[in-house]
PDB file of C-alpha atoms in Angstrom:
ATOM      1  CA  MET A   1     155.511  85.362  98.747  1.00 56.00           C
ATOM      2  CA  MET A   2     156.162  87.864  95.969  1.00 56.00           C
ATOM      3  CA  SER A   3     157.381  86.565  92.599  1.00 64.00           C
ATOM      4  CA  LYS A   4     160.818  87.668  91.419  1.00 65.00           C
ATOM      5  CA  LYS A   5     159.263  89.779  88.656  1.00 61.00           C
ATOM      6  CA  ASN A   6     156.990  91.581  91.138  1.00 62.00           C
ATOM      7  CA  ALA A   7     159.819  91.994  93.653  1.00 65.00           C
ATOM      8  CA  ASN A   8     162.004  93.634  90.991  1.00 67.00           C
ATOM      9  CA  PHE A   9     159.131  95.895  89.994  1.00 61.00           C
ATOM     10  CA  ALA A  10     158.560  96.959  93.619  1.00 61.00           C
ATOM     11  CA  ALA A  11     162.290  97.515  94.141  1.00 66.00           C
ATOM     12  CA  ASP A  12     162.439  99.732  91.053  1.00 63.00           C
ATOM     13  CA  LEU A  13     159.503 101.762  92.357  1.00 59.00           C
ATOM     14  CA  VAL A  14     161.158 102.579  95.679  1.00 59.00           C
ATOM     15  CA  ALA A  15     164.755 102.834  94.414  1.00 65.00           C
ATOM     16  CA  GLY A  16     164.757 106.612  93.995  1.00 63.00           C
ATOM     17  CA  ILE A  17     162.798 107.453  97.130  1.00 64.00           C
ATOM     18  CA  ASP A  18     164.591 109.113 100.034  1.00 63.00           C
ATOM     19  CA  PRO A  19     162.302 108.748 103.087  1.00 62.00           C
ATOM     20  CA  GLY A  20     163.932 111.712 104.874  1.00 63.00           C
ATOM     21  CA  ALA A  21     163.536 114.081 101.925  1.00 58.00           C
ATOM     22  CA  GLN A  22     159.764 114.091 101.849  1.00 60.00           C
ATOM     23  CA  ALA A  23     158.096 117.141 103.334  1.00 59.00           C
ATOM     24  CA  PRO A  24     154.360 117.447 103.805  1.00 60.00           C
ATOM     25  CA  ALA A  25     152.742 118.788 100.663  1.00 61.00           C
ATOM     26  CA  ALA A  26     151.676 122.393 101.016  1.00 61.00           C
ATOM     27  CA  ARG A  27     148.308 123.376  99.677  1.00 61.00           C
ATOM     28  CA  ARG A  28     148.561 125.177  96.395  1.00 60.00           C
ATOM     29  CA  PRO A  29     147.246 128.701  96.400  1.00 58.00           C
ATOM     30  CA  GLY A  30     144.460 129.322  93.920  1.00 58.00           C
ATOM     31  CA  ILE A  31     143.206 125.749  93.820  1.00 61.00           C
ATOM     32  CA  GLY A  32     139.639 127.034  93.561  1.00 61.00           C
ATOM     33  CA  ALA A  33     140.517 128.905  90.381  1.00 63.00           C
ATOM     34  CA  SER A  34     141.868 125.753  88.741  1.00 66.00           C
ATOM     35  CA  VAL A  35     138.698 123.848  89.644  1.00 61.00           C
ATOM     36  CA  LEU A  36     136.582 126.566  88.045  1.00 65.00           C
ATOM     37  CA  ALA A  37     138.822 126.621  84.972  1.00 68.00           C
ATOM     38  CA  GLY A  38     138.422 122.858  84.672  1.00 68.00           C
ATOM     39  CA  ARG A  39     134.656 123.178  84.820  1.00 71.00           C
ATOM     40  CA  GLU A  40     134.701 125.947  82.230  1.00 76.00           C
ATOM     41  CA  SER A  41     136.826 123.758  79.974  1.00 78.00           C
ATOM     42  CA  ARG A  42     134.402 120.830  80.406  1.00 72.00           C
ATOM     43  CA  LEU A  43     131.440 123.064  79.532  1.00 75.00           C
ATOM     44  CA  ALA A  44     133.268 124.265  76.419  1.00 76.00           C
ATOM     45  CA  GLU A  45     133.908 120.649  75.366  1.00 73.00           C
ATOM     46  CA  LEU A  46     130.227 119.818  75.835  1.00 68.00           C
ATOM     47  CA  ALA A  47     129.165 122.922  73.887  1.00 73.00           C
ATOM     48  CA  THR A  48     131.383 122.105  70.907  1.00 74.00           C
ATOM     49  CA  GLY A  49     130.285 118.481  70.829  1.00 65.00           C
ATOM     50  CA  SER A  50     133.775 117.066  71.374  1.00 64.00           C
ATOM     51  CA  VAL A  51     132.429 115.379  74.519  1.00 59.00           C
ATOM     52  CA  VAL A  52     128.908 114.025  74.840  1.00 58.00           C
ATOM     53  CA  SER A  53     127.094 113.848  78.154  1.00 62.00           C
ATOM     54  CA  ARG A  54     124.110 111.501  78.334  1.00 73.00           C
ATOM     55  CA  THR A  55     121.320 111.814  80.828  1.00 81.00           C
ATOM     56  CA  HIS A  56     119.203 108.809  81.690  1.00 93.00           C
ATOM     57  CA  GLU A  57     115.695 109.251  83.030  1.00 95.00           C
ATOM     58  CA  LEU A  58     113.144 106.917  84.573  1.00 97.00           C
ATOM     59  CA  VAL A  59     109.777 107.494  82.912  1.00 97.00           C
ATOM     60  CA  ASP A  60     106.294 106.011  82.821  1.00 98.00           C
ATOM     61  CA  PRO A  61     106.237 103.530  79.904  1.00 98.00           C
ATOM     62  CA  ALA A  62     102.623 104.524  79.181  1.00 98.00           C
ATOM     63  CA  ARG A  63     103.945 107.954  78.102  1.00 98.00           C
ATOM     64  CA  CYS A  64     106.090 106.318  75.381  1.00 98.00           C
ATOM     65  CA  ARG A  65     105.034 105.197  71.922  1.00 98.00           C
ATOM     66  CA  MET A  66     106.914 103.033  69.447  1.00 97.00           C
ATOM     67  CA  TRP A  67     108.581 104.732  66.514  1.00 96.00           C
ATOM     68  CA  VAL A  68     106.891 103.675  63.257  1.00 94.00           C
ATOM     69  CA  GLY A  69     110.302 102.716  61.837  1.00 93.00           C
ATOM     70  CA  HIS A  70     111.179 100.451  64.783  1.00 91.00           C
ATOM     71  CA  ASN A  71     112.630  97.118  63.622  1.00 90.00           C
ATOM     72  CA  ARG A  72     110.696  94.953  66.109  1.00 93.00           C
ATOM     73  CA  GLU A  73     107.036  93.981  65.719  1.00 95.00           C
ATOM     74  CA  TYR A  74     105.702  95.138  69.097  1.00 97.00           C
ATOM     75  CA  ALA A  75     102.446  93.168  68.738  1.00 96.00           C
ATOM     76  CA  LEU A  76     104.435  89.901  68.654  1.00 97.00           C
ATOM     77  CA  LEU A  77     106.049  90.507  72.044  1.00 98.00           C
ATOM     78  CA  ASN A  78     104.647  88.395  74.865  1.00 98.00           C
ATOM     79  CA  GLU A  79     105.553  86.904  78.234  1.00 98.00           C
ATOM     80  CA  GLU A  80     107.250  83.887  76.664  1.00 98.00           C
ATOM     81  CA  ARG A  81     109.377  85.913  74.241  1.00 98.00           C
ATOM     82  CA  CYS A  82     110.429  88.348  76.972  1.00 98.00           C
ATOM     83  CA  ALA A  83     110.781  85.804  79.815  1.00 98.00           C
ATOM     84  CA  ASP A  84     114.569  86.206  80.039  1.00 98.00           C
ATOM     85  CA  LEU A  85     114.293  89.983  80.291  1.00 98.00           C
ATOM     86  CA  ILE A  86     111.409  89.787  82.788  1.00 98.00           C
ATOM     87  CA  GLU A  87     113.474  87.540  85.066  1.00 98.00           C
ATOM     88  CA  SER A  88     116.591  89.674  84.655  1.00 98.00           C
ATOM     89  CA  ILE A  89     114.821  92.914  85.587  1.00 98.00           C
ATOM     90  CA  LYS A  90     113.104  91.253  88.547  1.00 98.00           C
ATOM     91  CA  ALA A  91     116.436  89.834  89.763  1.00 97.00           C
ATOM     92  CA  GLN A  92     118.298  93.132  89.338  1.00 97.00           C
ATOM     93  CA  GLY A  93     115.417  95.174  90.726  1.00 97.00           C
ATOM     94  CA  LYS A  94     115.726  97.580  87.826  1.00 96.00           C
ATOM     95  CA  GLN A  95     116.300  97.911  84.104  1.00 97.00           C
ATOM     96  CA  GLU A  96     120.065  97.967  83.510  1.00 95.00           C
ATOM     97  CA  MET A  97     120.324  99.128  79.882  1.00 96.00           C
ATOM     98  CA  PRO A  98     118.433 102.276  78.866  1.00 97.00           C
ATOM     99  CA  ALA A  99     116.216 102.375  75.803  1.00 98.00           C
ATOM    100  CA  ILE A 100     116.927 105.080  73.238  1.00 97.00           C
ATOM    101  CA  VAL A 101     114.077 107.554  72.886  1.00 97.00           C
ATOM    102  CA  ARG A 102     113.397 111.000  71.498  1.00 96.00           C
ATOM    103  CA  ARG A 103     110.956 113.610  72.699  1.00 96.00           C
ATOM    104  CA  VAL A 104     107.543 113.867  71.031  1.00 96.00           C
ATOM    105  CA  LYS A 105     106.061 117.320  70.493  1.00 94.00           C
ATOM    106  CA  ASP A 106     103.069 116.604  68.266  1.00 90.00           C
ATOM    107  CA  ASP A 107     101.114 114.195  70.487  1.00 95.00           C
ATOM    108  CA  PRO A 108      99.727 115.176  73.913  1.00 96.00           C
ATOM    109  CA  ALA A 109      99.229 111.488  74.826  1.00 97.00           C
ATOM    110  CA  PHE A 110     102.983 110.736  74.671  1.00 98.00           C
ATOM    111  CA  ASP A 111     106.202 112.358  75.818  1.00 97.00           C
ATOM    112  CA  PHE A 112     108.661 110.017  74.076  1.00 98.00           C
ATOM    113  CA  GLU A 113     109.066 107.807  71.030  1.00 98.00           C
ATOM    114  CA  VAL A 114     111.062 104.572  71.467  1.00 98.00           C
ATOM    115  CA  ILE A 115     113.756 104.262  68.799  1.00 97.00           C
ATOM    116  CA  CYS A 116     115.525 101.228  70.290  1.00 97.00           C
ATOM    117  CA  GLY A 117     114.235  99.174  73.212  1.00 98.00           C
ATOM    118  CA  ALA A 118     110.817  97.721  72.371  1.00 98.00           C
ATOM    119  CA  ARG A 119     111.432  94.564  74.459  1.00 98.00           C
ATOM    120  CA  ARG A 120     112.516  96.661  77.440  1.00 98.00           C
ATOM    121  CA  HIS A 121     109.433  98.863  77.044  1.00 99.00           C
ATOM    122  CA  TRP A 122     107.114  95.860  76.744  1.00 99.00           C
ATOM    123  CA  THR A 123     108.746  94.140  79.737  1.00 99.00           C
ATOM    124  CA  ILE A 124     108.526  97.151  82.056  1.00 99.00           C
ATOM    125  CA  SER A 125     104.901  97.680  80.995  1.00 99.00           C
ATOM    126  CA  TRP A 126     104.151  93.996  81.652  1.00 99.00           C
ATOM    127  CA  LEU A 127     105.859  94.053  85.058  1.00 98.00           C
ATOM    128  CA  ARG A 128     103.908  97.164  86.093  1.00 98.00           C
ATOM    129  CA  ALA A 129     100.663  95.400  85.148  1.00 98.00           C
ATOM    130  CA  HIS A 130     101.676  92.222  87.028  1.00 98.00           C
ATOM    131  CA  ASN A 131     102.363  93.234  90.632  1.00 97.00           C
ATOM    132  CA  TYR A 132     105.491  95.355  90.055  1.00 97.00           C
ATOM    133  CA  PRO A 133     104.002  98.871  89.767  1.00 96.00           C
ATOM    134  CA  ASP A 134     107.161 100.633  90.954  1.00 96.00           C
ATOM    135  CA  PHE A 135     109.292  99.707  87.939  1.00 97.00           C
ATOM    136  CA  ARG A 136     109.987 102.659  85.658  1.00 97.00           C
ATOM    137  CA  PHE A 137     111.271 102.691  82.079  1.00 98.00           C
ATOM    138  CA  LEU A 138     114.962 103.723  81.895  1.00 97.00           C
ATOM    139  CA  VAL A 139     115.591 105.876  78.818  1.00 98.00           C
ATOM    140  CA  ASP A 140     118.453 107.682  77.129  1.00 97.00           C
ATOM    141  CA  ILE A 141     116.968 110.779  75.494  1.00 95.00           C
ATOM    142  CA  ARG A 142     118.544 111.702  72.156  1.00 91.00           C
TER     143      ARG A 142
END
């Protein structure tokens, strides 16, 4: 049964509707042009920086190095300290939150530098070395 508040709301919604007055909606001419204009507008917003589009990629964690200014001591990470994240990624079947990385140009051994996400990097690396070789490192490239 509908509450009085909801019944009044529904009645107000249909109050001005005349069922006989509705005709099938005709397709607007030039709809393709408006779609293209919308895309052009979106591209302009992206170009000016008023809207930011982020692309996430799945990468090999071995191609990522830690940024020297990272706030976490990578050498102190271990299975015990990352147990919650290990279990979470195994349960989800993937890494949910991307790490923040930037491209590296000066080092042929690495493609990315991890700015934020040392535990995620360590965990994916650990999982790949412990019978989960298909896990990839989810990154947000800045």
